[in-house]
């Protein structure tokens, strides 16, 4: 956030040359009806350049605020209690795959950060052994990151690519899904080889939510399908109306809240309904994630307006498409250190140029970039927000993760990358 604000303060103070070089037509049209002075330049930057990046960041933030609230409403009404009931198998390998597959599917429908927090909270009381909680927690994090990258609504990065018009929902998912499945499957297979023959599970105790009446299964199923099914409808909503995706998410949230009021009508007049009527969706980790995203959006936006990123792109474009694809792969490896969100937003700002097709095929390039950063960010626990959540919730050290998890994730990353290149060769 400090970097983003500082960059724009410097730009608005010393950006007159950049404005003339980057926006000559718009700027000279603007000053034709305004006095030519320093304040006119600042006014043009504030109202014609800065607002574009604020809108791009704000629509992503509004979307995630709506989806986080949807998940919290479902959680407060016990719509995810069946997950804990399903985790009753004492076969470690079966339990690992079931947990990872369900996390993958849930993350693809909701978002990876919220799903990871939800699944880690469900998993913690199930396992009595601390080491097993770390192993299964790492599998949850990888599955959440892969599932979030599989759809345009599952992760901050893919949602940004979609709202910027760089990818389309169906084509993107069909291109990247096989690679993500192979990467996750390869890693889970390697993790399965080191699991014990049996594990001890804790006793499942349903959470107490401060009310005396729990919704029956049919009511919880209705709320679950309204919330999760509504999120799947958002790409269709956007395609039909051409309105921003966050408006569709707000529409789903409002509909879910009506269903919530109807299902809990017997508690509407009691103090016990407070938790259900005021969901605590604005969790620290999600707000931290969104503020981090806003800061990066502002920072890379200011760098773009200076023309620096265009020069870097022109150099890569002159080197040919192999250099561009190679940069995406190297960026994926570095995302474990720099963070997947920062890496993808930086590379997006670098490659988001009108003549991108001259150097790369956007149909293949953006899925490649999304895949490499999503799975590459899981190489280290600090590479994703979900990984940081795992470190806090399960006391996972960076050394333990690098020793026991990173080699397996790297093998899965390479296997998925091979599948992606095969698909690119076949479809090209």
Coordinates of C-alpha atoms in Angstrom, one line a residue:
X1 CA 0.0 0.0 0.0
X2 CA 2.8 2.4 0.9
X3 CA 4.5 1.7 -2.5
X4 CA 1.3 2.2 -4.4
X5 CA 0.5 5.5 -2.7
X6 CA 4.1 6.8 -3.0
X7 CA 4.3 6.0 -6.7
X8 CA 1.1 8.0 -7.4
X9 CA 2.3 10.9 -5.3
X10 CA 5.5 11.0 -7.3
X11 CA 3.6 10.6 -10.6
X12 CA 1.2 13.4 -9.9
X13 CA 4.0 15.7 -8.8
X14 CA 6.4 15.0 -11.7
X15 CA 4.2 13.4 -14.3
X16 CA 3.6 16.1 -16.8
X17 CA 6.1 14.6 -19.3
X18 CA 4.6 11.2 -18.9
X19 CA 1.1 12.5 -19.5
X20 CA 2.1 14.2 -22.7
X21 CA 3.9 11.1 -24.0
X22 CA 1.4 8.5 -22.9
X23 CA -1.9 10.3 -23.4
X24 CA -1.3 13.1 -25.9
X25 CA -4.7 13.2 -27.6
X26 CA -6.7 13.1 -24.4
X27 CA -4.5 15.6 -22.6
X28 CA -4.5 18.3 -25.4
X29 CA -8.2 17.9 -25.7
X30 CA -8.5 18.4 -22.0
X31 CA -6.3 21.6 -21.8
X32 CA -8.2 23.1 -24.8
X33 CA -11.0 23.9 -22.4
X34 CA -8.8 24.5 -19.2
X35 CA -6.1 26.9 -18.2
X36 CA -2.6 25.6 -18.8
X37 CA -0.9 25.3 -15.5
X38 CA 0.4 22.7 -13.0
X39 CA -3.0 22.3 -11.4
X40 CA -4.6 21.4 -14.8
X41 CA -2.1 18.5 -15.2
X42 CA -2.8 17.2 -11.7
X43 CA -6.5 17.5 -12.3
X44 CA -6.2 15.5 -15.5
X45 CA -4.2 12.8 -13.8
X46 CA -6.6 12.6 -10.9
X47 CA -9.8 12.4 -12.9
X48 CA -8.7 10.8 -16.2
X49 CA -5.9 8.4 -15.3
X50 CA -5.9 7.5 -11.6
X51 CA -9.7 6.7 -11.6
X52 CA -9.2 4.0 -14.2
X53 CA -6.9 2.0 -11.9
X54 CA -9.2 2.7 -8.9
X55 CA -12.1 1.2 -10.8
X56 CA -10.2 -1.8 -11.9
X57 CA -9.2 -2.6 -8.3
X58 CA -12.5 -1.6 -6.7
X59 CA -14.6 -4.0 -8.8
X60 CA -12.4 -6.9 -7.8
X61 CA -12.6 -5.8 -4.1
X62 CA -16.4 -5.4 -4.2
X63 CA -16.7 -8.8 -5.8
X64 CA -14.7 -10.5 -3.1
X65 CA -16.5 -8.6 -0.3
X66 CA -19.8 -10.0 -1.7
X67 CA -18.5 -13.6 -2.1
X68 CA -16.9 -13.6 1.4
X69 CA -20.2 -12.5 2.9
X70 CA -21.9 -15.3 1.0
X71 CA -19.5 -17.9 2.4
X72 CA -20.0 -16.5 5.9
X73 CA -23.8 -16.6 5.7
X74 CA -23.6 -20.3 4.6
X75 CA -21.1 -21.1 7.3
X76 CA -23.2 -19.4 10.0
X77 CA -26.2 -21.6 9.0
X78 CA -24.3 -24.8 9.1
X79 CA -24.3 -25.4 5.3
X80 CA -20.7 -26.8 5.5
X81 CA -21.2 -29.1 8.5
X82 CA -21.5 -32.1 6.3
X83 CA -17.8 -31.8 5.4
X84 CA -16.8 -32.7 8.9
X85 CA -19.3 -35.6 8.9
X86 CA -17.7 -36.9 5.7
X87 CA -14.2 -36.9 7.1
X88 CA -14.7 -40.1 9.1
X89 CA -12.5 -42.5 7.0
X90 CA -9.5 -43.9 8.9
X91 CA -7.6 -44.7 5.7
X92 CA -5.1 -41.8 5.4
X93 CA -4.7 -42.0 1.6
X94 CA -8.5 -42.0 1.0
X95 CA -8.9 -39.1 3.5
X96 CA -6.1 -37.1 1.8
X97 CA -7.7 -37.4 -1.7
X98 CA -11.3 -36.7 -0.5
X99 CA -10.2 -33.6 1.4
X100 CA -8.1 -32.3 -1.5
X101 CA -10.8 -33.0 -4.1
X102 CA -13.5 -31.4 -2.1
X103 CA -11.3 -28.4 -1.4
X104 CA -10.5 -28.1 -5.1
X105 CA -14.2 -28.1 -6.1
X106 CA -15.2 -25.7 -3.3
X107 CA -12.4 -23.3 -4.1
X108 CA -13.3 -23.2 -7.8
X109 CA -16.9 -22.2 -6.9
X110 CA -16.1 -19.8 -4.1
X111 CA -12.5 -18.4 -3.7
X112 CA -9.3 -20.0 -2.6
X113 CA -8.5 -17.8 0.5
X114 CA -12.0 -18.2 2.0
X115 CA -12.1 -21.9 1.2
X116 CA -8.6 -22.5 2.7
X117 CA -9.7 -20.8 6.0
X118 CA -12.9 -22.8 6.0
X119 CA -11.3 -26.2 5.3
X120 CA -8.4 -25.6 7.7
X121 CA -10.9 -24.8 10.4
X122 CA -12.8 -28.0 9.7
X123 CA -9.7 -30.1 9.5
X124 CA -8.0 -29.0 12.7
X125 CA -10.3 -30.8 15.2
X126 CA -10.4 -33.9 13.0
X127 CA -6.6 -34.8 13.3
X128 CA -5.1 -35.4 16.7
X129 CA -1.5 -35.6 15.5
X130 CA 0.2 -32.2 14.9
X131 CA 2.4 -33.6 12.0
X132 CA -0.7 -34.9 10.2
X133 CA -2.4 -31.5 10.5
X134 CA 0.6 -30.0 8.8
X135 CA 0.6 -32.6 6.0
X136 CA -3.1 -32.4 5.3
X137 CA -3.1 -28.7 5.8
X138 CA -0.5 -28.4 3.0
X139 CA -2.6 -30.6 0.8
X140 CA -5.6 -28.2 1.5
X141 CA -3.5 -25.2 0.5
X142 CA -2.4 -26.6 -2.8
X143 CA -5.9 -27.9 -3.6
X144 CA -7.3 -24.5 -2.8
X145 CA -4.8 -22.7 -5.0
X146 CA -5.3 -25.1 -7.9
X147 CA -9.1 -24.9 -7.6
X148 CA -9.0 -21.1 -7.4
X149 CA -6.9 -20.9 -10.5
X150 CA -9.3 -23.3 -12.4
X151 CA -12.1 -20.7 -12.8
X152 CA -12.3 -16.9 -13.2
X153 CA -14.2 -16.5 -9.9
X154 CA -11.9 -18.6 -7.7
X155 CA -8.9 -16.3 -7.2
X156 CA -7.9 -12.6 -7.1
X157 CA -5.5 -13.2 -10.1
X158 CA -7.9 -15.0 -12.4
X159 CA -10.7 -12.5 -11.5
X160 CA -8.4 -9.7 -12.4
X161 CA -7.6 -11.3 -15.8
X162 CA -11.3 -11.7 -16.5
X163 CA -12.4 -8.2 -15.5
X164 CA -9.5 -6.8 -17.6
X165 CA -11.0 -8.7 -20.6
X166 CA -7.9 -10.8 -21.1
X167 CA -9.6 -14.2 -20.7
X168 CA -13.1 -15.7 -21.1
X169 CA -14.5 -18.0 -18.5
X170 CA -15.1 -21.2 -20.5
X171 CA -12.1 -21.1 -22.8
X172 CA -9.8 -20.3 -19.8
X173 CA -11.1 -23.1 -17.6
X174 CA -10.9 -25.7 -20.4
X175 CA -7.3 -24.7 -21.2
X176 CA -5.9 -24.7 -17.6
X177 CA -8.0 -27.3 -15.9
X178 CA -6.2 -30.4 -17.1
X179 CA -2.8 -29.0 -16.0
X180 CA -4.1 -28.1 -12.6
X181 CA -5.6 -31.5 -12.1
X182 CA -2.3 -33.2 -13.1
X183 CA -0.3 -30.9 -10.9
X184 CA -2.5 -31.6 -7.9
X185 CA -2.8 -35.3 -8.6
X186 CA 1.0 -35.7 -8.9
X187 CA 1.6 -33.9 -5.7
X188 CA -1.0 -35.9 -3.8
X189 CA 0.4 -39.1 -5.1
X190 CA 3.8 -38.3 -3.8
X191 CA 2.4 -37.2 -0.5
X192 CA 0.4 -40.4 -0.2
X193 CA 3.6 -42.5 -0.3
X194 CA 4.8 -41.0 3.1
X195 CA 1.5 -41.4 5.0
X196 CA 1.2 -43.9 7.9
X197 CA -1.0 -47.0 7.7
X198 CA -3.6 -45.5 10.1
X199 CA -4.2 -42.3 11.8
X200 CA -6.2 -41.3 14.9
X201 CA -9.1 -39.0 14.3
X202 CA -10.7 -36.7 16.9
X203 CA -14.4 -36.7 17.8
X204 CA -16.5 -34.5 15.5
X205 CA -18.5 -31.9 17.5
X206 CA -20.9 -29.7 15.6
X207 CA -20.1 -26.0 16.2
X208 CA -22.5 -24.0 18.5
X209 CA -23.8 -20.9 16.8
X210 CA -25.7 -19.2 19.6
X211 CA -29.2 -20.4 18.6
X212 CA -31.5 -23.2 19.8
X213 CA -32.8 -24.2 16.4
X214 CA -30.5 -25.7 13.7
X215 CA -31.8 -25.6 10.2
X216 CA -32.7 -29.0 8.8
X217 CA -30.8 -30.6 6.0
X218 CA -33.2 -29.5 3.3
X219 CA -33.0 -25.8 4.4
X220 CA -29.2 -26.0 4.5
X221 CA -29.1 -27.6 1.0
X222 CA -31.3 -24.9 -0.4
X223 CA -29.1 -22.2 1.0
X224 CA -26.0 -23.9 -0.2
X225 CA -27.3 -24.3 -3.8
X226 CA -28.5 -20.7 -3.8
X227 CA -25.1 -19.4 -2.7
X228 CA -22.8 -21.7 -4.6
X229 CA -25.1 -22.1 -7.7
X230 CA -25.5 -18.3 -7.8
X231 CA -21.8 -17.8 -8.0
X232 CA -21.6 -20.1 -11.0
X233 CA -24.2 -18.0 -12.7
X234 CA -22.1 -14.8 -12.5
X235 CA -20.2 -15.4 -15.8
X236 CA -23.5 -15.9 -17.5
X237 CA -24.8 -12.7 -15.8
X238 CA -21.8 -10.8 -17.1
X239 CA -22.1 -12.2 -20.6
X240 CA -25.8 -11.3 -20.8
X241 CA -25.8 -7.8 -19.2
X242 CA -22.1 -6.8 -19.8
X243 CA -22.2 -5.3 -16.3
X244 CA -19.2 -5.8 -14.0
X245 CA -19.1 -9.2 -12.2
X246 CA -19.3 -7.7 -8.8
X247 CA -22.9 -6.6 -9.5
X248 CA -23.8 -10.3 -10.2
X249 CA -22.1 -11.3 -6.9
X250 CA -24.1 -8.6 -5.0
X251 CA -27.3 -9.9 -6.7
X252 CA -26.5 -13.5 -5.5
X253 CA -25.8 -12.2 -2.0
X254 CA -29.1 -10.3 -1.8
X255 CA -31.0 -13.3 -2.9
X256 CA -29.2 -15.5 -0.4
X257 CA -29.9 -13.1 2.4
X258 CA -33.7 -13.2 1.5
X259 CA -33.5 -17.0 1.7
X260 CA -31.6 -16.7 5.0
X261 CA -34.3 -14.5 6.5
X262 CA -37.1 -16.9 5.4
X263 CA -35.3 -20.0 6.7
X264 CA -34.6 -18.3 10.1
X265 CA -37.9 -16.5 10.4
X266 CA -38.6 -18.1 13.8
X267 CA -35.5 -16.3 15.2
X268 CA -35.9 -12.9 13.6
X269 CA -37.1 -11.3 16.8
X270 CA -34.5 -12.8 19.1
X271 CA -31.0 -11.8 20.1
X272 CA -29.8 -15.2 19.1
X273 CA -30.2 -14.2 15.4
X274 CA -27.5 -11.5 15.7
X275 CA -24.7 -13.8 14.4
X276 CA -26.8 -15.0 11.5
X277 CA -28.0 -11.5 10.5
X278 CA -24.6 -9.9 10.8
X279 CA -22.0 -12.2 9.2
X280 CA -18.4 -11.6 10.2
X281 CA -17.2 -11.8 6.6
X282 CA -14.6 -9.0 6.9
X283 CA -12.0 -11.3 8.4
X284 CA -8.5 -10.0 9.0
X285 CA -6.8 -12.3 6.5
X286 CA -9.3 -11.4 3.7
X287 CA -9.1 -7.7 4.4
X288 CA -5.3 -8.0 4.4
X289 CA -5.4 -9.8 1.1
X290 CA -7.7 -7.1 -0.5
X291 CA -5.6 -4.2 0.8
X292 CA -2.5 -5.9 -0.5
X293 CA -4.2 -6.3 -3.9
X294 CA -5.2 -2.6 -4.0
X295 CA -1.6 -1.5 -3.2
X296 CA -0.2 -3.7 -6.0
X297 CA -2.8 -2.4 -8.5
X298 CA -1.9 1.2 -7.7
X299 CA 1.9 0.5 -7.8
X300 CA 1.9 -1.3 -11.2
X301 CA -0.6 1.2 -12.5
X302 CA 1.8 4.1 -11.8
X303 CA 4.7 2.1 -13.3
X304 CA 2.6 1.5 -16.4
X305 CA 1.8 5.2 -16.8
X306 CA 5.5 6.1 -16.9
X307 CA 6.1 3.9 -20.0
X308 CA 8.7 1.8 -18.2
X309 CA 6.7 -1.4 -18.5
X310 CA 6.0 -0.7 -22.2
X311 CA 9.7 -0.5 -22.8
X312 CA 10.3 -3.8 -21.1
X313 CA 7.5 -5.4 -23.1
X314 CA 8.9 -4.1 -26.3
X315 CA 12.3 -5.7 -25.5
X316 CA 10.6 -9.0 -24.7
X317 CA 8.5 -8.8 -27.9
X318 CA 11.6 -8.2 -30.0
X319 CA 13.2 -11.3 -28.6
X320 CA 10.3 -13.5 -29.8
X321 CA 7.5 -15.5 -28.2
X322 CA 9.9 -18.0 -26.6
X323 CA 11.3 -15.2 -24.4
X324 CA 7.8 -14.1 -23.4
X325 CA 6.8 -17.7 -22.5
X326 CA 10.1 -18.2 -20.7
X327 CA 9.5 -15.0 -18.7
X328 CA 6.1 -16.5 -17.6
X329 CA 7.7 -19.7 -16.5
X330 CA 10.5 -18.0 -14.6
X331 CA 7.9 -15.7 -13.0
X332 CA 6.0 -18.8 -11.9
X333 CA 9.1 -20.1 -10.1
X334 CA 9.8 -16.7 -8.5
X335 CA 6.2 -16.4 -7.3
X336 CA 7.1 -18.7 -4.5
X337 CA 9.3 -16.0 -3.2
X338 CA 7.6 -12.8 -4.5
X339 CA 4.1 -14.0 -4.0
X340 CA 1.7 -15.2 -6.7
X341 CA -0.6 -12.2 -6.6
X342 CA 2.3 -9.7 -6.9
X343 CA 4.0 -11.7 -9.6
X344 CA 1.0 -12.2 -11.8
X345 CA -0.1 -8.5 -11.5
X346 CA 3.4 -7.4 -12.3
X347 CA 3.6 -9.6 -15.4
X348 CA 0.1 -8.7 -16.4
X349 CA 1.0 -5.0 -16.3
X350 CA 4.1 -5.9 -18.4
X351 CA 2.3 -7.9 -21.1
X352 CA -1.1 -6.2 -21.2
X353 CA -0.3 -4.3 -24.3
X354 CA -2.5 -3.8 -27.5
X355 CA 0.0 -5.7 -29.7
X356 CA 0.4 -8.7 -27.4
X357 CA -0.7 -11.0 -30.2
X358 CA 2.4 -10.0 -32.2
X359 CA 4.6 -11.8 -29.7
X360 CA 2.4 -14.4 -28.0
X361 CA -1.0 -16.1 -28.4
X362 CA -3.2 -14.6 -25.7
X363 CA -5.4 -17.8 -25.7
X364 CA -2.4 -19.8 -24.5
X365 CA -0.3 -17.1 -22.8
X366 CA -2.7 -16.0 -20.0
X367 CA -3.6 -19.5 -18.9
X368 CA 0.1 -20.4 -18.9
X369 CA 0.9 -17.3 -16.7
X370 CA -2.0 -18.1 -14.4
X371 CA -1.0 -21.7 -14.0
X372 CA 2.7 -21.1 -13.4
X373 CA 2.0 -18.4 -10.7
X374 CA -0.8 -20.3 -9.0
X375 CA 1.1 -23.6 -8.5
X376 CA 4.5 -21.9 -8.4
X377 CA 3.3 -19.7 -5.5
X378 CA 2.7 -23.0 -3.6
X379 CA 6.4 -23.9 -3.8
X380 CA 6.9 -22.0 -0.5
X381 CA 4.4 -21.3 2.2
X382 CA 5.0 -17.6 1.9
X383 CA 4.2 -17.6 -1.8
X384 CA 0.4 -17.3 -1.3
X385 CA -2.0 -15.8 1.2
X386 CA -3.4 -19.2 1.8
X387 CA 0.1 -20.5 2.6
X388 CA 0.5 -17.7 5.2
X389 CA -2.8 -18.7 6.7
X390 CA -1.5 -22.3 7.1
X391 CA 1.7 -21.0 8.8
X392 CA -0.4 -19.1 11.3
X393 CA -3.2 -21.6 12.0
X394 CA -1.0 -24.8 12.1
X395 CA 2.3 -23.3 13.2
X396 CA 4.0 -24.6 10.0
X397 CA 7.6 -23.3 9.7
X398 CA 9.1 -22.3 6.3
X399 CA 11.9 -24.9 6.8
X400 CA 9.4 -27.7 7.4
X401 CA 7.3 -26.7 4.3
X402 CA 10.4 -26.4 2.1
X403 CA 11.7 -29.8 3.2
X404 CA 8.5 -31.9 3.1
X405 CA 6.2 -30.2 0.6
X406 CA 8.2 -28.1 -1.9
X407 CA 9.9 -31.0 -3.8
X408 CA 6.5 -32.7 -4.3
X409 CA 4.8 -29.4 -5.4
X410 CA 7.7 -28.8 -7.8
X411 CA 7.2 -32.3 -9.4
X412 CA 3.5 -31.6 -9.8
X413 CA 4.3 -28.1 -11.2
X414 CA 6.5 -29.6 -13.9
X415 CA 4.1 -32.4 -14.7
X416 CA 1.2 -29.9 -15.2
X417 CA 3.4 -27.6 -17.2
X418 CA 4.2 -30.5 -19.6
X419 CA 0.5 -31.2 -20.0
X420 CA -0.2 -27.5 -20.7
X421 CA 2.5 -27.3 -23.4
X422 CA 1.1 -30.5 -25.0
X423 CA -2.3 -29.0 -25.1
X424 CA -0.9 -25.8 -26.6
X425 CA 0.9 -27.8 -29.3
X426 CA -2.2 -29.8 -30.1
X427 CA -4.6 -26.8 -30.3
X428 CA -2.2 -24.5 -32.0

